[in-house]
Amino acid sequence: MSVDEMVASGDTVYSGITYPGHCTRSEVPRKAWYRLDAKMRDHLLLTLWLIVTFKQFPMDELILYPLSLYFGYAFVRDIDDLFPIVAKSWVLFLFPTWCVMSALWGVNSGAILKSAAQGFLTVMICYCVALRLDRRDVLVSLVIAAGIFAIASLVLPATGGKASRGVFASKNSMGLNMVILWSAALCVALDYGQRRFFRLVAGVLAACALALVFISNSATAVLLAFALLILILLSKMLDGRGLFHPVILFWLTLGLSLLLIGSSLLFSAANIDVIGLVLDKFGKDATLTGRTVLWGYALEQIKENPLLGVGHGGFWNPKDWTHVSRRIFVDFHKDFNATFTFHNAYLQTAVHQGLIGLGIALLAFFYAIWQVFAAMVRRCEMPQAFFVSIAAMILARNMTEPGLMTPFSLMTMVLYMGALISVRERVFGIS
């Protein structure tokens, strides 16, 4: 019997995934070693995608565009397999749909439609990854992709001018990406389900990532690295047990109580400005390097277009040279053609998509967070802990950086992948 005949004999074909009662291509013996099954193919493509998106470099669109088109085609090709998952998570498509509608009133309809198309592709890529890959696959791809740039940053000289760090364009860029590697590599190193050799490699990369976090001198990155270390170690305590296990609840309650009591006694006994000390250490001021000033501008803009916003690209690229955004560029010594943001994901979204668009974005965002936290409660393992740490990173970073619903945003895509893998497990009854 041929391969196609063997596959056709199953009830339904879920290419590359084994579900009870189904015959798949991955179950069929291969005659040639170089023929990849569907799961391995998607794993390699995901790794390539992450390598290209971790850091922008010249001509990267020659890789990104074909990959995006392939994943878009794959979504349509596998729609029968994906439909049960989409039916349970359709909320992720609401924000791109709202972006399309905003072309009716937005300032720059061309930029709006391009961003909306990229938004749809972003979600579709996450579905294609979640169809066949599991959490450990995503973690391996992340560690490989980020590890390449970590080693390059340690070995190669800094490029990109005064603000560059390692191979990254700025300290914030390197700090964020190395925190992602730090959490991913730490979860792999502590995961007994991974191969021993890869756990050892991940441990070395985790050490490199932590060193680069300090080299970046990014306050957000350093604080996130330590916060995620605590979160991951707490998750390791839960490993093999549920969050509501009596022993776990006892130690968590006791630890939290001691922490709160100790902190209260310390700060009441000494007049210490902890926030001020941290800001001074990293060269920040009370305005967070002008961020609070930008937030004031954003709030004024939201008052002018509260419900619908001005559409993607409508504020930072106006045709009117007297627009308030021009004054912001001048005040912050930026070139008029430079990329600039409000350094707050919620305000950035509200200005461009209105409060309605912000509400839709938050609906999708918190749906994804709920899915990864629910998976953590059901079965606590290191791969789940990584996706919870990504959710925590996004929640912390949203206050000082954009990216909540930016097309192809790395952390948002990883969060969606974790959420959709959880949905797939529930839909198909995979334990």
Short mmCIF file of C-alpha atoms in Angstrom, two decimals, residues 53-341:
data_model
loop_
_atom_site.label_atom_id
_atom_site.label_comp_id
_atom_site.label_asym_id
_atom_site.label_seq_id
_atom_site.Cartn_x
_atom_site.Cartn_y
_atom_site.Cartn_z
CA THR A 53 12.54 37.95 13.91
CA PHE A 54 14.84 38.04 16.96
CA LYS A 55 16.88 40.73 15.29
CA GLN A 56 16.33 42.79 12.18
CA PHE A 57 19.11 42.72 9.61
CA PRO A 58 19.48 43.93 6.00
CA MET A 59 17.37 42.07 3.44
CA ASP A 60 15.61 39.98 6.11
CA GLU A 61 12.37 40.49 4.19
CA LEU A 62 13.69 38.01 1.62
CA ILE A 63 13.17 35.34 4.28
CA LEU A 64 10.25 36.80 6.24
CA TYR A 65 7.92 37.38 3.29
CA PRO A 66 8.19 33.87 1.80
CA LEU A 67 7.77 32.37 5.29
CA SER A 68 4.70 34.53 5.93
CA LEU A 69 3.18 33.51 2.61
CA TYR A 70 3.87 29.86 3.33
CA PHE A 71 2.21 29.98 6.75
CA GLY A 72 -0.76 31.83 5.23
CA TYR A 73 -1.07 29.09 2.61
CA ALA A 74 -0.63 26.39 5.30
CA PHE A 75 -3.48 27.89 7.34
CA VAL A 76 -5.83 27.61 4.37
CA ARG A 77 -4.50 24.15 3.48
CA ASP A 78 -5.04 22.79 6.99
CA ILE A 79 -8.25 24.66 7.75
CA ASP A 80 -10.20 21.42 8.25
CA ASP A 81 -7.73 20.33 10.93
CA LEU A 82 -7.58 23.82 12.45
CA PHE A 83 -11.30 24.51 12.48
CA PRO A 84 -12.02 22.90 15.90
CA ILE A 85 -9.22 25.03 17.41
CA VAL A 86 -10.34 28.22 15.65
CA ALA A 87 -13.91 27.66 16.84
CA LYS A 88 -12.69 27.78 20.45
CA SER A 89 -10.33 30.76 20.01
CA TRP A 90 -11.91 32.99 17.36
CA VAL A 91 -11.47 35.96 19.69
CA LEU A 92 -7.86 36.27 18.43
CA PHE A 93 -9.16 37.38 15.01
CA LEU A 94 -11.26 40.25 16.38
CA PHE A 95 -8.48 42.82 16.60
CA PRO A 96 -7.20 42.41 13.00
CA THR A 97 -10.83 42.63 11.87
CA TRP A 98 -11.24 45.91 13.80
CA CYS A 99 -8.07 47.20 12.14
CA VAL A 100 -9.58 46.54 8.70
CA MET A 101 -12.73 48.43 9.71
CA SER A 102 -10.62 51.39 10.95
CA ALA A 103 -9.63 52.08 7.33
CA LEU A 104 -13.08 53.68 6.97
CA TRP A 105 -12.16 56.55 9.30
CA GLY A 106 -8.39 56.31 9.70
CA VAL A 107 -5.94 58.89 8.40
CA ASN A 108 -3.68 56.56 6.40
CA SER A 109 -5.82 53.80 4.87
CA GLY A 110 -2.89 52.19 3.03
CA ALA A 111 -0.86 51.75 6.21
CA ILE A 112 -3.97 50.54 8.05
CA LEU A 113 -4.75 47.78 5.54
CA LYS A 114 -1.12 46.65 5.45
CA SER A 115 -1.00 46.46 9.24
CA ALA A 116 -4.32 44.58 9.34
CA ALA A 117 -3.08 42.02 6.81
CA GLN A 118 0.06 41.53 8.90
CA GLY A 119 -2.13 41.15 11.98
CA PHE A 120 -4.11 38.35 10.36
CA LEU A 121 -0.88 36.65 9.27
CA THR A 122 0.49 36.94 12.82
CA VAL A 123 -2.46 35.01 14.23
CA MET A 124 -2.46 32.48 11.37
CA ILE A 125 1.22 31.67 11.94
CA CYS A 126 0.48 30.94 15.60
CA TYR A 127 -2.30 28.55 14.60
CA CYS A 128 -0.05 26.71 12.16
CA VAL A 129 2.61 26.28 14.86
CA ALA A 130 0.10 25.14 17.49
CA LEU A 131 -1.44 22.52 15.20
CA ARG A 132 1.55 20.16 15.25
CA LEU A 133 4.15 21.38 17.72
CA ASP A 134 4.10 21.13 21.50
CA ARG A 135 5.50 23.49 24.11
CA ARG A 136 8.90 21.81 24.25
CA ASP A 137 9.27 22.24 20.47
CA VAL A 138 8.62 25.98 20.76
CA LEU A 139 11.10 26.24 23.64
CA VAL A 140 13.81 24.44 21.66
CA SER A 141 13.29 26.75 18.69
CA LEU A 142 13.49 29.82 20.93
CA VAL A 143 16.67 28.68 22.66
CA ILE A 144 18.34 27.93 19.32
CA ALA A 145 17.31 31.25 17.76
CA ALA A 146 18.16 33.43 20.76
CA GLY A 147 21.30 31.43 21.53
CA ILE A 148 22.76 32.30 18.14
CA PHE A 149 22.51 36.03 18.88
CA ALA A 150 23.72 35.61 22.46
CA ILE A 151 26.91 33.90 21.32
CA ALA A 152 27.35 36.46 18.52
CA SER A 153 26.97 39.30 21.03
CA LEU A 154 29.72 37.82 23.20
CA VAL A 155 32.11 37.03 20.34
CA LEU A 156 31.55 39.72 17.72
CA PRO A 157 32.28 43.45 18.21
CA ALA A 158 29.33 45.79 18.81
CA THR A 159 27.75 47.22 15.67
CA GLY A 160 25.32 50.03 15.10
CA GLY A 161 26.88 53.02 16.80
CA LYS A 162 26.91 54.45 20.29
CA ALA A 163 23.62 52.95 21.49
CA SER A 164 24.32 49.42 20.31
CA ARG A 165 24.98 46.48 22.60
CA GLY A 166 26.46 43.30 21.13
CA VAL A 167 24.80 42.65 17.79
CA PHE A 168 21.67 44.53 18.84
CA ALA A 169 20.81 48.12 17.96
CA SER A 170 20.20 49.26 21.54
CA LYS A 171 20.52 48.22 25.15
CA ASN A 172 16.75 47.79 25.50
CA SER A 173 16.63 45.50 22.48
CA MET A 174 19.46 43.32 23.76
CA GLY A 175 18.12 43.32 27.31
CA LEU A 176 14.64 42.19 26.26
CA ASN A 177 15.86 39.45 23.92
CA MET A 178 18.33 38.14 26.48
CA VAL A 179 15.62 38.01 29.15
CA ILE A 180 13.59 35.85 26.76
CA LEU A 181 16.61 33.57 26.30
CA TRP A 182 17.27 33.57 30.07
CA SER A 183 13.74 32.36 30.88
CA ALA A 184 13.55 29.88 27.98
CA ALA A 185 16.98 28.37 28.63
CA LEU A 186 16.33 28.16 32.37
CA CYS A 187 13.05 26.30 31.79
CA VAL A 188 14.79 23.87 29.41
CA ALA A 189 17.67 23.29 31.84
CA LEU A 190 15.20 22.47 34.64
CA ASP A 191 12.97 20.30 32.45
CA TYR A 192 13.59 16.59 33.05
CA GLY A 193 11.56 15.85 29.92
CA GLN A 194 14.29 17.30 27.69
CA ARG A 195 17.39 15.45 26.55
CA ARG A 196 20.29 15.71 28.97
CA PHE A 197 22.69 17.18 26.40
CA PHE A 198 20.27 19.91 25.41
CA ARG A 199 19.59 20.71 29.08
CA LEU A 200 23.34 21.19 29.58
CA VAL A 201 23.60 23.46 26.52
CA ALA A 202 20.57 25.43 27.74
CA GLY A 203 22.24 25.92 31.13
CA VAL A 204 25.32 27.41 29.48
CA LEU A 205 23.16 29.69 27.32
CA ALA A 206 21.18 30.78 30.39
CA ALA A 207 24.44 31.92 32.01
CA CYS A 208 25.42 33.80 28.83
CA ALA A 209 22.00 35.43 28.68
CA LEU A 210 22.18 36.62 32.29
CA ALA A 211 25.65 38.10 31.70
CA LEU A 212 24.35 39.96 28.64
CA VAL A 213 21.34 41.25 30.59
CA PHE A 214 23.76 43.00 32.96
CA ILE A 215 25.94 44.18 30.07
CA SER A 216 22.86 45.79 28.48
CA ASN A 217 22.45 48.01 31.58
CA SER A 218 18.69 48.00 31.00
CA ALA A 219 16.80 48.50 34.26
CA THR A 220 13.68 46.77 32.91
CA ALA A 221 15.70 43.76 31.73
CA VAL A 222 17.61 43.31 35.01
CA LEU A 223 14.47 43.53 37.14
CA LEU A 224 12.59 41.18 34.81
CA ALA A 225 15.44 38.64 34.88
CA PHE A 226 15.32 38.38 38.68
CA ALA A 227 11.51 38.39 38.84
CA LEU A 228 11.32 35.58 36.27
CA LEU A 229 13.96 33.58 38.13
CA ILE A 230 11.73 33.63 41.21
CA LEU A 231 8.66 32.73 39.13
CA ILE A 232 10.41 29.81 37.43
CA LEU A 233 11.84 28.47 40.71
CA LEU A 234 8.38 28.64 42.28
CA SER A 235 7.04 26.77 39.26
CA LYS A 236 9.70 24.13 39.77
CA MET A 237 8.33 23.64 43.30
CA LEU A 238 4.95 22.92 41.70
CA ASP A 239 6.45 20.47 39.20
CA GLY A 240 4.35 17.31 39.16
CA ARG A 241 1.77 18.83 41.49
CA GLY A 242 -1.10 21.25 41.09
CA LEU A 243 -1.23 24.84 42.27
CA PHE A 244 -3.87 23.90 44.84
CA HIS A 245 -1.91 21.04 46.36
CA PRO A 246 -2.07 21.52 50.20
CA VAL A 247 1.72 21.49 50.62
CA ILE A 248 2.18 24.05 47.84
CA LEU A 249 -0.54 26.32 49.21
CA PHE A 250 1.04 26.17 52.69
CA TRP A 251 4.54 27.16 51.53
CA LEU A 252 3.29 29.84 49.15
CA THR A 253 1.12 31.40 51.86
CA LEU A 254 3.90 31.21 54.43
CA GLY A 255 6.50 32.65 52.05
CA LEU A 256 4.27 35.48 50.89
CA SER A 257 3.35 36.37 54.47
CA LEU A 258 7.00 36.48 55.57
CA LEU A 259 7.90 38.59 52.53
CA LEU A 260 5.15 41.13 53.17
CA ILE A 261 5.85 41.35 56.92
CA GLY A 262 9.61 41.69 56.36
CA SER A 263 9.17 44.36 53.69
CA SER A 264 6.78 46.34 55.88
CA LEU A 265 9.19 46.28 58.83
CA LEU A 266 12.17 47.24 56.65
CA PHE A 267 10.52 50.20 54.93
CA SER A 268 8.92 51.47 58.13
CA ALA A 269 12.25 51.36 60.00
CA ALA A 270 14.32 53.07 57.31
CA ASN A 271 13.39 56.02 55.13
CA ILE A 272 14.52 54.43 51.87
CA ASP A 273 13.33 55.50 48.44
CA VAL A 274 13.66 52.13 46.72
CA ILE A 275 12.24 53.34 43.42
CA GLY A 276 14.57 56.32 43.42
CA LEU A 277 17.59 54.13 44.14
CA VAL A 278 16.76 51.77 41.28
CA LEU A 279 16.18 54.64 38.84
CA ASP A 280 19.46 56.32 39.84
CA LYS A 281 21.37 53.06 39.43
CA PHE A 282 20.30 52.80 35.79
CA GLY A 283 20.53 56.48 34.93
CA LYS A 284 16.78 57.13 34.94
CA ASP A 285 14.89 60.12 36.29
CA ALA A 286 11.43 60.57 37.78
CA THR A 287 9.93 60.92 34.29
CA LEU A 288 11.37 57.52 33.23
CA THR A 289 13.48 59.24 30.56
CA GLY A 290 10.57 61.31 29.31
CA ARG A 291 8.02 58.50 29.21
CA THR A 292 5.59 60.24 31.55
CA VAL A 293 5.69 63.30 29.28
CA LEU A 294 4.77 61.12 26.31
CA TRP A 295 1.93 59.55 28.29
CA GLY A 296 0.51 63.02 28.89
CA TYR A 297 0.50 63.70 25.13
CA ALA A 298 -1.20 60.34 24.54
CA LEU A 299 -3.99 61.05 27.03
CA GLU A 300 -4.69 64.39 25.33
CA GLN A 301 -4.86 62.67 21.95
CA ILE A 302 -7.23 60.00 23.27
CA LYS A 303 -9.59 62.75 24.47
CA GLU A 304 -9.78 64.07 20.89
CA ASN A 305 -10.68 60.68 19.33
CA PRO A 306 -11.79 58.53 22.26
CA LEU A 307 -13.77 55.70 20.68
CA LEU A 308 -12.36 55.06 17.20
CA GLY A 309 -8.85 56.52 17.26
CA VAL A 310 -6.98 57.71 14.18
CA GLY A 311 -6.06 54.34 12.69
CA HIS A 312 -2.67 52.68 12.42
CA GLY A 313 0.06 55.20 11.59
CA GLY A 314 -2.33 58.11 11.86
CA PHE A 315 -0.61 59.92 14.70
CA TRP A 316 3.13 59.53 14.11
CA ASN A 317 2.99 60.08 10.32
CA PRO A 318 0.66 63.05 9.79
CA LYS A 319 0.60 65.17 6.63
CA ASP A 320 0.07 68.35 8.63
CA TRP A 321 3.43 69.77 9.74
CA THR A 322 1.76 71.68 12.59
CA HIS A 323 0.49 68.43 14.14
CA VAL A 324 1.35 67.77 17.80
CA SER A 325 3.48 64.77 16.83
CA ARG A 326 5.93 67.15 15.12
CA ARG A 327 6.35 69.00 18.39
CA ILE A 328 7.05 65.68 20.15
CA PHE A 329 9.76 64.83 17.58
CA VAL A 330 11.37 68.21 18.15
CA ASP A 331 11.15 67.99 21.96
CA PHE A 332 12.77 64.54 21.96
CA HIS A 333 15.36 65.42 19.31
CA LYS A 334 14.08 62.85 16.83
CA ASP A 335 14.24 62.95 13.05
CA PHE A 336 10.80 63.34 11.46
CA ASN A 337 11.29 60.06 9.57
CA ALA A 338 12.27 58.13 12.70
CA THR A 339 10.05 55.50 14.32
CA PHE A 340 8.64 56.70 17.63
CA THR A 341 6.02 55.48 20.11
#
